[in-house]
PDB file of C-alpha atoms in Angstrom:
ATOM      1  CA  UNK A  30     103.708 100.084 101.373  1.00 47.00           C
ATOM      2  CA  UNK A  31     106.108 103.165 102.283  1.00 47.00           C
ATOM      3  CA  UNK A  32     104.522 106.133 101.589  1.00 54.00           C
ATOM      4  CA  UNK A  33     106.762 107.523  98.918  1.00 52.00           C
ATOM      5  CA  UNK A  34     107.216 104.910  97.429  1.00 49.00           C
ATOM      6  CA  UNK A  35     105.597 106.336  93.902  1.00 50.00           C
ATOM      7  CA  UNK A  36     107.761 110.105  94.579  1.00 49.00           C
ATOM      8  CA  UNK A  37     110.760 108.530  94.919  1.00 46.00           C
ATOM      9  CA  UNK A  38     110.785 106.629  92.107  1.00 46.00           C
ATOM     10  CA  UNK A  39     109.931 109.851  90.183  1.00 47.00           C
ATOM     11  CA  UNK A  40     112.049 111.948  92.236  1.00 44.00           C
ATOM     12  CA  UNK A  41     115.260 108.925  90.716  1.00 43.00           C
ATOM     13  CA  UNK A  42     114.012 108.589  87.604  1.00 44.00           C
ATOM     14  CA  UNK A  43     114.114 112.355  87.683  1.00 46.00           C
ATOM     15  CA  UNK A  44     117.847 112.289  88.665  1.00 44.00           C
ATOM     16  CA  UNK A  45     119.553 109.258  86.549  1.00 46.00           C
ATOM     17  CA  UNK A  46     117.517 111.527  83.604  1.00 44.00           C
ATOM     18  CA  UNK A  47     119.782 114.872  85.188  1.00 44.00           C
ATOM     19  CA  UNK A  48     122.660 112.528  85.201  1.00 43.00           C
ATOM     20  CA  UNK A  49     122.843 111.594  81.691  1.00 43.00           C
ATOM     21  CA  UNK A  50     122.097 114.741  80.450  1.00 43.00           C
ATOM     22  CA  UNK A  51     125.120 116.374  82.115  1.00 46.00           C
ATOM     23  CA  UNK A  52     127.850 113.477  80.934  1.00 46.00           C
ATOM     24  CA  UNK A  53     129.663 115.546  78.670  1.00 46.00           C
ATOM     25  CA  UNK A  54     129.448 114.006  75.118  1.00 47.00           C
ATOM     26  CA  UNK A  55     132.363 113.152  73.009  1.00 47.00           C
ATOM     27  CA  UNK A  56     134.591 115.421  71.043  1.00 49.00           C
ATOM     28  CA  UNK A  57     134.414 114.924  66.839  1.00 52.00           C
ATOM     29  CA  UNK A  58     136.611 116.973  65.074  1.00 49.00           C
ATOM     30  CA  UNK A  59     135.091 118.506  62.577  1.00 52.00           C
ATOM     31  CA  UNK A  60     131.803 118.541  64.109  1.00 52.00           C
ATOM     32  CA  UNK A  61     129.163 121.052  63.760  1.00 52.00           C
ATOM     33  CA  UNK A  62     128.189 122.740  67.147  1.00 53.00           C
ATOM     34  CA  UNK A  63     124.335 121.393  68.614  1.00 55.00           C
ATOM     35  CA  UNK A  64     121.914 124.004  68.050  1.00 59.00           C
ATOM     36  CA  UNK A  65     119.893 125.638  71.239  1.00 68.00           C
ATOM     37  CA  UNK A  66     116.716 124.339  70.557  1.00 70.00           C
ATOM     38  CA  UNK A  67     113.399 127.275  71.987  1.00 77.00           C
ATOM     39  CA  UNK A  68     113.355 127.727  75.245  1.00 84.00           C
ATOM     40  CA  UNK A  69     111.106 126.393  78.165  1.00 80.00           C
ATOM     41  CA  UNK A  70     109.122 130.453  77.916  1.00 84.00           C
ATOM     42  CA  UNK A  71     109.407 130.226  73.798  1.00 84.00           C
ATOM     43  CA  UNK A  72     107.485 126.765  73.676  1.00 85.00           C
ATOM     44  CA  UNK A  73     104.865 127.824  76.600  1.00 83.00           C
ATOM     45  CA  UNK A  74     104.127 131.261  74.289  1.00 88.00           C
ATOM     46  CA  UNK A  75     103.744 129.244  71.109  1.00 90.00           C
ATOM     47  CA  UNK A  76     101.184 126.503  73.021  1.00 88.00           C
ATOM     48  CA  UNK A  77      99.355 129.635  73.988  1.00 89.00           C
ATOM     49  CA  UNK A  78      98.810 131.225  70.525  1.00 90.00           C
ATOM     50  CA  UNK A  79      98.082 127.848  69.048  1.00 92.00           C
ATOM     51  CA  UNK A  80      95.205 127.956  71.928  1.00 92.00           C
ATOM     52  CA  UNK A  81      94.106 130.756  71.352  1.00 92.00           C
ATOM     53  CA  UNK A  82      94.428 130.448  67.591  1.00 93.00           C
ATOM     54  CA  UNK A  83      92.513 126.923  68.001  1.00 93.00           C
ATOM     55  CA  UNK A  84      89.279 128.809  69.929  1.00 91.00           C
ATOM     56  CA  UNK A  85      88.968 132.071  67.511  1.00 93.00           C
ATOM     57  CA  UNK A  86      88.928 129.483  64.952  1.00 92.00           C
ATOM     58  CA  UNK A  87      86.649 127.403  66.333  1.00 91.00           C
ATOM     59  CA  UNK A  88      89.145 124.236  65.915  1.00 92.00           C
ATOM     60  CA  UNK A  89      87.971 122.038  69.112  1.00 92.00           C
ATOM     61  CA  UNK A  90      85.498 119.427  70.263  1.00 94.00           C
ATOM     62  CA  UNK A  91      82.834 119.425  72.619  1.00 95.00           C
ATOM     63  CA  UNK A  92      80.921 116.429  73.106  1.00 95.00           C
ATOM     64  CA  UNK A  93      77.167 115.373  74.411  1.00 94.00           C
ATOM     65  CA  UNK A  94      78.147 116.725  78.453  1.00 95.00           C
ATOM     66  CA  UNK A  95      79.680 119.593  77.985  1.00 95.00           C
ATOM     67  CA  UNK A  96      83.703 118.457  78.048  1.00 97.00           C
ATOM     68  CA  UNK A  97      85.602 120.517  76.591  1.00 97.00           C
ATOM     69  CA  UNK A  98      89.308 118.658  76.206  1.00 96.00           C
ATOM     70  CA  UNK A  99      91.454 120.794  74.832  1.00 96.00           C
ATOM     71  CA  UNK A 100      89.957 123.902  77.831  1.00 96.00           C
ATOM     72  CA  UNK A 101      90.747 121.643  80.108  1.00 97.00           C
ATOM     73  CA  UNK A 102      93.879 120.399  78.987  1.00 96.00           C
ATOM     74  CA  UNK A 103      95.257 123.782  78.516  1.00 95.00           C
ATOM     75  CA  UNK A 104      94.150 126.410  80.660  1.00 96.00           C
ATOM     76  CA  UNK A 105      91.996 124.205  83.823  1.00 97.00           C
ATOM     77  CA  UNK A 106      94.759 120.893  84.326  1.00 97.00           C
ATOM     78  CA  UNK A 107      97.814 123.892  84.681  1.00 96.00           C
ATOM     79  CA  UNK A 108      95.666 125.912  86.962  1.00 97.00           C
ATOM     80  CA  UNK A 109      95.422 123.698  89.384  1.00 97.00           C
ATOM     81  CA  UNK A 110      98.590 122.200  88.973  1.00 97.00           C
ATOM     82  CA  UNK A 111     100.574 124.815  91.123  1.00 97.00           C
ATOM     83  CA  UNK A 112      98.278 123.831  94.373  1.00 98.00           C
ATOM     84  CA  UNK A 113      99.116 120.092  93.133  1.00 98.00           C
ATOM     85  CA  UNK A 114     102.844 120.016  93.105  1.00 98.00           C
ATOM     86  CA  UNK A 115     103.537 122.999  95.831  1.00 97.00           C
ATOM     87  CA  UNK A 116     100.582 123.804  97.368  1.00 98.00           C
ATOM     88  CA  UNK A 117     100.084 119.877  98.589  1.00 98.00           C
ATOM     89  CA  UNK A 118     102.185 117.740  97.436  1.00 98.00           C
ATOM     90  CA  UNK A 119     100.589 115.251  96.031  1.00 98.00           C
ATOM     91  CA  UNK A 120     101.922 111.612  96.041  1.00 98.00           C
ATOM     92  CA  UNK A 121     100.152 108.909  94.478  1.00 98.00           C
ATOM     93  CA  UNK A 122     100.519 105.416  94.695  1.00 98.00           C
ATOM     94  CA  UNK A 123      98.915 102.387  93.093  1.00 98.00           C
ATOM     95  CA  UNK A 124      98.623 104.102  89.864  1.00 98.00           C
ATOM     96  CA  UNK A 125      98.699 101.233  88.191  1.00 97.00           C
ATOM     97  CA  UNK A 126      95.573  99.625  89.609  1.00 98.00           C
ATOM     98  CA  UNK A 127      93.637 102.373  87.388  1.00 98.00           C
ATOM     99  CA  UNK A 128      93.660 100.821  83.516  1.00 97.00           C
ATOM    100  CA  UNK A 129      94.990 103.070  80.538  1.00 97.00           C
ATOM    101  CA  UNK A 130      92.263 101.655  78.253  1.00 97.00           C
ATOM    102  CA  UNK A 131      88.238 101.213  78.823  1.00 97.00           C
ATOM    103  CA  UNK A 132      85.744 102.672  81.136  1.00 97.00           C
ATOM    104  CA  UNK A 133      86.193 102.277  85.077  1.00 98.00           C
ATOM    105  CA  UNK A 134      84.655 103.692  87.465  1.00 98.00           C
ATOM    106  CA  UNK A 135      86.486 105.595  90.003  1.00 98.00           C
ATOM    107  CA  UNK A 136      85.320 105.627  93.871  1.00 98.00           C
ATOM    108  CA  UNK A 137      86.826 107.520  96.856  1.00 98.00           C
ATOM    109  CA  UNK A 138      86.280 109.288  99.859  1.00 98.00           C
ATOM    110  CA  UNK A 139      85.716 112.603 100.188  1.00 96.00           C
ATOM    111  CA  UNK A 140      86.029 115.747 102.876  1.00 96.00           C
ATOM    112  CA  UNK A 141      87.927 119.256 103.571  1.00 95.00           C
ATOM    113  CA  UNK A 142      84.835 121.631 103.243  1.00 95.00           C
ATOM    114  CA  UNK A 143      85.392 122.878  99.478  1.00 95.00           C
ATOM    115  CA  UNK A 144      85.708 119.882  96.562  1.00 94.00           C
ATOM    116  CA  UNK A 145      89.306 120.330  96.494  1.00 97.00           C
ATOM    117  CA  UNK A 146      89.579 116.373  96.653  1.00 97.00           C
ATOM    118  CA  UNK A 147      88.227 115.764  93.514  1.00 97.00           C
ATOM    119  CA  UNK A 148      90.247 118.171  91.544  1.00 97.00           C
ATOM    120  CA  UNK A 149      93.768 116.990  92.864  1.00 98.00           C
ATOM    121  CA  UNK A 150      92.128 113.207  91.909  1.00 98.00           C
ATOM    122  CA  UNK A 151      91.513 114.431  88.338  1.00 98.00           C
ATOM    123  CA  UNK A 152      94.796 115.616  87.961  1.00 98.00           C
ATOM    124  CA  UNK A 153      97.045 112.904  89.250  1.00 98.00           C
ATOM    125  CA  UNK A 154      95.132 110.750  86.982  1.00 98.00           C
ATOM    126  CA  UNK A 155      95.935 113.341  84.086  1.00 98.00           C
ATOM    127  CA  UNK A 156      99.558 114.042  85.186  1.00 98.00           C
ATOM    128  CA  UNK A 157     100.938 110.842  87.085  1.00 97.00           C
ATOM    129  CA  UNK A 158      99.094 108.517  85.190  1.00 98.00           C
ATOM    130  CA  UNK A 159     101.126 106.843  82.373  1.00 97.00           C
ATOM    131  CA  UNK A 160      97.583 107.004  79.727  1.00 97.00           C
ATOM    132  CA  UNK A 161      97.104 111.039  80.680  1.00 97.00           C
ATOM    133  CA  UNK A 162      93.325 110.057  81.728  1.00 98.00           C
ATOM    134  CA  UNK A 163      90.813 112.248  82.757  1.00 98.00           C
ATOM    135  CA  UNK A 164      88.482 112.296  84.704  1.00 98.00           C
ATOM    136  CA  UNK A 165      84.588 112.128  83.993  1.00 98.00           C
ATOM    137  CA  UNK A 166      83.598 113.565  87.381  1.00 97.00           C
ATOM    138  CA  UNK A 167      79.822 112.894  88.724  1.00 96.00           C
ATOM    139  CA  UNK A 168      78.705 115.639  91.161  1.00 94.00           C
ATOM    140  CA  UNK A 169      75.588 117.319  92.849  1.00 91.00           C
ATOM    141  CA  UNK A 170      73.435 119.718  91.028  1.00 90.00           C
ATOM    142  CA  UNK A 171      74.155 122.623  93.821  1.00 91.00           C
ATOM    143  CA  UNK A 172      77.622 122.483  91.888  1.00 91.00           C
ATOM    144  CA  UNK A 173      76.261 123.312  88.156  1.00 93.00           C
ATOM    145  CA  UNK A 174      73.284 125.844  89.667  1.00 91.00           C
ATOM    146  CA  UNK A 175      76.615 127.867  90.623  1.00 91.00           C
ATOM    147  CA  UNK A 176      77.692 130.570  88.577  1.00 91.00           C
ATOM    148  CA  UNK A 177      80.962 130.389  86.279  1.00 93.00           C
ATOM    149  CA  UNK A 178      82.048 127.774  88.411  1.00 92.00           C
ATOM    150  CA  UNK A 179      78.559 125.299  86.968  1.00 93.00           C
ATOM    151  CA  UNK A 180      79.747 126.011  83.447  1.00 94.00           C
ATOM    152  CA  UNK A 181      83.865 125.200  84.005  1.00 95.00           C
ATOM    153  CA  UNK A 182      82.901 122.417  85.329  1.00 95.00           C
ATOM    154  CA  UNK A 183      80.723 120.964  82.695  1.00 95.00           C
ATOM    155  CA  UNK A 184      84.075 121.779  80.656  1.00 96.00           C
ATOM    156  CA  UNK A 185      85.693 120.024  82.591  1.00 96.00           C
ATOM    157  CA  UNK A 186      84.161 116.865  81.864  1.00 95.00           C
ATOM    158  CA  UNK A 187      81.802 116.935  84.878  1.00 96.00           C
ATOM    159  CA  UNK A 188      78.427 116.200  85.085  1.00 95.00           C
ATOM    160  CA  UNK A 189      75.560 115.494  87.360  1.00 93.00           C
ATOM    161  CA  UNK A 190      76.026 112.533  89.615  1.00 93.00           C
ATOM    162  CA  UNK A 191      72.970 109.808  88.204  1.00 91.00           C
ATOM    163  CA  UNK A 192      72.951 106.861  87.081  1.00 91.00           C
ATOM    164  CA  UNK A 193      71.922 107.215  83.987  1.00 93.00           C
ATOM    165  CA  UNK A 194      74.797 109.427  83.139  1.00 95.00           C
ATOM    166  CA  UNK A 195      77.398 107.666  84.297  1.00 96.00           C
ATOM    167  CA  UNK A 196      76.134 104.488  82.619  1.00 97.00           C
ATOM    168  CA  UNK A 197      76.394 106.494  79.248  1.00 97.00           C
ATOM    169  CA  UNK A 198      80.116 107.562  80.668  1.00 98.00           C
ATOM    170  CA  UNK A 199      81.341 104.346  81.677  1.00 98.00           C
ATOM    171  CA  UNK A 200      79.856 102.143  78.428  1.00 97.00           C
ATOM    172  CA  UNK A 201      81.516 104.672  76.424  1.00 97.00           C
ATOM    173  CA  UNK A 202      85.003 103.918  77.562  1.00 97.00           C
ATOM    174  CA  UNK A 203      85.076 106.448  80.113  1.00 98.00           C
ATOM    175  CA  UNK A 204      86.873 106.788  83.553  1.00 98.00           C
ATOM    176  CA  UNK A 205      84.492 108.348  86.054  1.00 98.00           C
ATOM    177  CA  UNK A 206      85.202 109.199  89.418  1.00 98.00           C
ATOM    178  CA  UNK A 207      82.802 109.300  92.751  1.00 97.00           C
ATOM    179  CA  UNK A 208      82.218 110.269  95.604  1.00 97.00           C
ATOM    180  CA  UNK A 209      79.303 108.661  98.020  1.00 96.00           C
ATOM    181  CA  UNK A 210      79.391 110.476 100.846  1.00 96.00           C
ATOM    182  CA  UNK A 211      78.536 113.516  99.113  1.00 94.00           C
ATOM    183  CA  UNK A 212      77.997 116.664 101.209  1.00 93.00           C
ATOM    184  CA  UNK A 213      78.154 114.174 104.342  1.00 94.00           C
ATOM    185  CA  UNK A 214      81.309 113.584 103.480  1.00 95.00           C
ATOM    186  CA  UNK A 215      82.647 116.553 102.702  1.00 95.00           C
ATOM    187  CA  UNK A 216      80.517 118.489 105.478  1.00 95.00           C
ATOM    188  CA  UNK A 217      81.604 116.871 108.353  1.00 96.00           C
ATOM    189  CA  UNK A 218      83.242 118.108 111.448  1.00 96.00           C
ATOM    190  CA  UNK A 219      86.950 117.777 112.125  1.00 96.00           C
ATOM    191  CA  UNK A 220      86.901 115.987 114.638  1.00 96.00           C
ATOM    192  CA  UNK A 221      85.192 113.396 112.157  1.00 96.00           C
ATOM    193  CA  UNK A 222      87.697 113.155 109.970  1.00 95.00           C
ATOM    194  CA  UNK A 223      88.983 110.578 107.795  1.00 97.00           C
ATOM    195  CA  UNK A 224      85.616 108.533 109.384  1.00 96.00           C
ATOM    196  CA  UNK A 225      83.430 107.126 106.805  1.00 97.00           C
ATOM    197  CA  UNK A 226      79.751 108.611 106.099  1.00 95.00           C
ATOM    198  CA  UNK A 227      77.182 106.643 104.870  1.00 92.00           C
ATOM    199  CA  UNK A 228      78.212 105.401 101.364  1.00 92.00           C
ATOM    200  CA  UNK A 229      74.467 106.059  99.672  1.00 82.00           C
ATOM    201  CA  UNK A 230      72.399 103.600  98.119  1.00 84.00           C
ATOM    202  CA  UNK A 231      74.795 102.019  96.006  1.00 87.00           C
ATOM    203  CA  UNK A 232      73.771 104.015  92.708  1.00 92.00           C
ATOM    204  CA  UNK A 233      76.869 103.952  91.542  1.00 94.00           C
ATOM    205  CA  UNK A 234      77.314  99.824  92.843  1.00 96.00           C
ATOM    206  CA  UNK A 235      74.663  99.581  90.362  1.00 96.00           C
ATOM    207  CA  UNK A 236      76.016 101.277  87.508  1.00 96.00           C
ATOM    208  CA  UNK A 237      78.947  98.920  87.388  1.00 97.00           C
ATOM    209  CA  UNK A 238      77.187  96.373  86.999  1.00 97.00           C
ATOM    210  CA  UNK A 239      75.033  97.453  84.066  1.00 97.00           C
ATOM    211  CA  UNK A 240      78.621  98.130  82.285  1.00 97.00           C
ATOM    212  CA  UNK A 241      80.221  95.730  84.028  1.00 97.00           C
ATOM    213  CA  UNK A 242      83.607  97.919  84.521  1.00 98.00           C
ATOM    214  CA  UNK A 243      86.089  97.476  87.286  1.00 98.00           C
ATOM    215  CA  UNK A 244      85.646  99.309  90.219  1.00 98.00           C
ATOM    216  CA  UNK A 245      89.196 101.212  92.131  1.00 98.00           C
ATOM    217  CA  UNK A 246      88.884 102.091  95.544  1.00 98.00           C
ATOM    218  CA  UNK A 247      90.612 105.219  95.890  1.00 98.00           C
ATOM    219  CA  UNK A 248      91.890 106.986  99.516  1.00 98.00           C
ATOM    220  CA  UNK A 249      92.334 109.904  99.695  1.00 98.00           C
ATOM    221  CA  UNK A 250      94.124 111.321 103.002  1.00 98.00           C
ATOM    222  CA  UNK A 251      95.159 115.265 103.787  1.00 98.00           C
ATOM    223  CA  UNK A 252      91.925 116.985 102.586  1.00 97.00           C
ATOM    224  CA  UNK A 253      90.823 116.779 105.471  1.00 97.00           C
ATOM    225  CA  UNK A 254      93.738 119.216 107.126  1.00 97.00           C
ATOM    226  CA  UNK A 255      92.734 122.446 104.460  1.00 98.00           C
ATOM    227  CA  UNK A 256      90.115 124.171 106.121  1.00 97.00           C
ATOM    228  CA  UNK A 257      89.831 122.089 109.771  1.00 96.00           C
ATOM    229  CA  UNK A 258      85.514 122.763 109.970  1.00 97.00           C
ATOM    230  CA  UNK A 259      85.299 123.562 114.181  1.00 96.00           C
ATOM    231  CA  UNK A 260      81.654 124.844 113.448  1.00 96.00           C
ATOM    232  CA  UNK A 261      78.542 125.574 110.819  1.00 96.00           C
ATOM    233  CA  UNK A 262      76.900 129.265 110.456  1.00 96.00           C
ATOM    234  CA  UNK A 263      73.233 127.292 109.593  1.00 95.00           C
ATOM    235  CA  UNK A 264      70.931 130.413 109.025  1.00 95.00           C
ATOM    236  CA  UNK A 265      73.666 132.236 106.425  1.00 94.00           C
ATOM    237  CA  UNK A 266      73.646 128.500 105.017  1.00 94.00           C
ATOM    238  CA  UNK A 267      69.551 128.549 104.159  1.00 94.00           C
ATOM    239  CA  UNK A 268      70.040 132.221 103.211  1.00 94.00           C
ATOM    240  CA  UNK A 269      72.313 131.125 100.469  1.00 90.00           C
ATOM    241  CA  UNK A 270      70.008 127.900  99.875  1.00 91.00           C
ATOM    242  CA  UNK A 271      74.218 125.616 100.722  1.00 93.00           C
ATOM    243  CA  UNK A 272      74.392 122.967 102.719  1.00 94.00           C
ATOM    244  CA  UNK A 273      76.157 123.992 105.110  1.00 95.00           C
ATOM    245  CA  UNK A 274      78.405 127.778 106.031  1.00 95.00           C
ATOM    246  CA  UNK A 275      81.475 126.168 107.555  1.00 96.00           C
ATOM    247  CA  UNK A 276      83.324 127.853 110.607  1.00 97.00           C
ATOM    248  CA  UNK A 277      87.362 127.129 110.488  1.00 96.00           C
ATOM    249  CA  UNK A 278      89.963 128.986 112.173  1.00 95.00           C
ATOM    250  CA  UNK A 279      90.695 131.420 109.815  1.00 95.00           C
ATOM    251  CA  UNK A 280      87.404 131.393 107.969  1.00 95.00           C
ATOM    252  CA  UNK A 281      85.587 133.814 108.147  1.00 94.00           C
ATOM    253  CA  UNK A 282      87.546 135.209 111.051  1.00 92.00           C
ATOM    254  CA  UNK A 283      90.531 136.203 108.442  1.00 94.00           C
ATOM    255  CA  UNK A 284      88.049 137.203 105.717  1.00 93.00           C
ATOM    256  CA  UNK A 285      88.911 136.383 102.017  1.00 92.00           C
ATOM    257  CA  UNK A 286      92.448 135.086 103.779  1.00 95.00           C
ATOM    258  CA  UNK A 287      90.558 132.871 105.275  1.00 94.00           C
ATOM    259  CA  UNK A 288      89.744 130.880 102.312  1.00 93.00           C
ATOM    260  CA  UNK A 289      93.431 129.910 101.183  1.00 96.00           C
ATOM    261  CA  UNK A 290      93.194 126.648 101.826  1.00 97.00           C
ATOM    262  CA  UNK A 291      96.113 124.737 104.532  1.00 97.00           C
ATOM    263  CA  UNK A 292      99.672 123.267 102.949  1.00 97.00           C
ATOM    264  CA  UNK A 293      98.600 120.000 103.986  1.00 98.00           C
ATOM    265  CA  UNK A 294     100.093 117.065 102.506  1.00 98.00           C
ATOM    266  CA  UNK A 295      98.773 114.064 100.426  1.00 98.00           C
ATOM    267  CA  UNK A 296      98.292 110.871  99.413  1.00 98.00           C
ATOM    268  CA  UNK A 297      96.042 109.411  97.118  1.00 98.00           C
ATOM    269  CA  UNK A 298      96.475 106.029  96.835  1.00 98.00           C
ATOM    270  CA  UNK A 299      94.551 103.822  94.161  1.00 98.00           C
ATOM    271  CA  UNK A 300      93.624 100.480  95.105  1.00 98.00           C
ATOM    272  CA  UNK A 301      93.128  96.939  93.337  1.00 98.00           C
ATOM    273  CA  UNK A 302      90.254  97.227  90.767  1.00 98.00           C
ATOM    274  CA  UNK A 303      86.663  95.036  91.760  1.00 97.00           C
ATOM    275  CA  UNK A 304      85.630  92.876  89.045  1.00 96.00           C
ATOM    276  CA  UNK A 305      82.205  93.527  87.703  1.00 97.00           C
ATOM    277  CA  UNK A 306      81.662  91.394  84.764  1.00 95.00           C
ATOM    278  CA  UNK A 307      81.878  88.180  86.499  1.00 95.00           C
ATOM    279  CA  UNK A 308      78.468  89.162  87.368  1.00 96.00           C
ATOM    280  CA  UNK A 309      75.486  89.416  85.129  1.00 95.00           C
ATOM    281  CA  UNK A 310      74.345  92.939  84.065  1.00 94.00           C
ATOM    282  CA  UNK A 311      70.546  92.203  85.528  1.00 95.00           C
ATOM    283  CA  UNK A 312      72.018  92.219  88.742  1.00 95.00           C
ATOM    284  CA  UNK A 313      72.800  94.910  89.891  1.00 95.00           C
ATOM    285  CA  UNK A 314      68.542  95.029  90.694  1.00 94.00           C
ATOM    286  CA  UNK A 315      69.736  92.375  92.993  1.00 96.00           C
ATOM    287  CA  UNK A 316      69.877  94.507  96.323  1.00 94.00           C
ATOM    288  CA  UNK A 317      71.457  92.513  98.682  1.00 95.00           C
ATOM    289  CA  UNK A 318      74.361  92.573  96.338  1.00 96.00           C
ATOM    290  CA  UNK A 319      74.496  95.779  95.693  1.00 96.00           C
ATOM    291  CA  UNK A 320      74.605  96.041  99.689  1.00 95.00           C
ATOM    292  CA  UNK A 321      77.397  93.938  99.510  1.00 95.00           C
ATOM    293  CA  UNK A 322      79.935  94.880  97.239  1.00 96.00           C
ATOM    294  CA  UNK A 323      79.164  98.845  98.123  1.00 96.00           C
ATOM    295  CA  UNK A 324      80.122  98.303 101.506  1.00 96.00           C
ATOM    296  CA  UNK A 325      82.911  96.202 100.430  1.00 97.00           C
ATOM    297  CA  UNK A 326      83.691  99.369  98.539  1.00 97.00           C
ATOM    298  CA  UNK A 327      83.335 101.989 101.411  1.00 97.00           C
ATOM    299  CA  UNK A 328      85.608  99.065 103.943  1.00 97.00           C
ATOM    300  CA  UNK A 329      88.320  98.830 101.377  1.00 98.00           C
ATOM    301  CA  UNK A 330      88.859 102.835 101.774  1.00 98.00           C
ATOM    302  CA  UNK A 331      88.698 102.952 105.826  1.00 98.00           C
ATOM    303  CA  UNK A 332      90.801 100.397 105.797  1.00 98.00           C
ATOM    304  CA  UNK A 333      93.282 101.836 103.832  1.00 98.00           C
ATOM    305  CA  UNK A 334      92.903 105.519 105.409  1.00 98.00           C
ATOM    306  CA  UNK A 335      93.554 104.194 108.846  1.00 97.00           C
ATOM    307  CA  UNK A 336      97.104 102.697 106.979  1.00 98.00           C
ATOM    308  CA  UNK A 337      97.909 105.377 105.186  1.00 98.00           C
ATOM    309  CA  UNK A 338      97.327 107.714 108.481  1.00 97.00           C
ATOM    310  CA  UNK A 339      99.686 105.358 110.785  1.00 96.00           C
ATOM    311  CA  UNK A 340     102.228 105.992 108.559  1.00 95.00           C
ATOM    312  CA  UNK A 341     102.396 109.654 107.955  1.00 95.00           C
ATOM    313  CA  UNK A 342     104.461 111.475 110.789  1.00 93.00           C
ATOM    314  CA  UNK A 343     102.148 114.632 110.478  1.00 93.00           C
ATOM    315  CA  UNK A 344      99.407 116.258 108.547  1.00 96.00           C
ATOM    316  CA  UNK A 345     101.695 119.062 106.787  1.00 95.00           C
ATOM    317  CA  UNK A 346     104.916 116.752 107.385  1.00 93.00           C
ATOM    318  CA  UNK A 347     103.722 113.530 105.541  1.00 89.00           C
TER     319      UNK A 347
END
């Protein structure tokens, strides 16, 4: 499958739409001139004031996990969109494998020193999926202990990576995202890039089995190159209570400038769903079945990563 298949389809669609818009309309004697609509800037200002009015009036909903869809759609996703579209130039493949409605579990590889891969996956499913789905991410408790960032993460729809929360979200028809490698994946050295780490004990598979939702393997290429981790200052990591304190070619050498991610070219591929509704919910307690399904998901993602890597020219041009 060509890497640029979905991107080229979107560009062709855009070109056809532009061509149709440029065709001159036939002259109709006596017809009134068409009225010009509001400009893009005017529409943006109108949306901003409407958003502020809702916030002041309290006219927005927050669910039991702290998810604020109004803030997510109008502030958080737009703030990430320039990274997604212009900096990483993300292209998605296999989006049709993600269901339009109902619960599903997206399982992805984790990398990049900082968890930008999870954020870009959330933008992809919101912007490029026909149903504009929100991804309810499962995160480590360290994320929610961070000031400001922890609260924003909750408002974007994330919650603690624990089986009860995952099952509640899946049972209510949400699209849930999990990165089973955790800090082992995101903090691995650059020399181990695109080599999947251990997938934990398969808690995500147990949650899918108990709720009967499909598991969608997700493979992300490009995130490994944004902050190439070439070292780890362990005393500073212990001081800050972090799993690692990364050293990259630009950080901490360049100070705050080193925090700017390198503009690698990203591909996010969603694989064919693995059904779990053919099993009995009680099978979630079968350790051998859980292990086999966990290994199946992991191997699917690993093989897809190798295929995508074999098809790209280099990390920054794609």
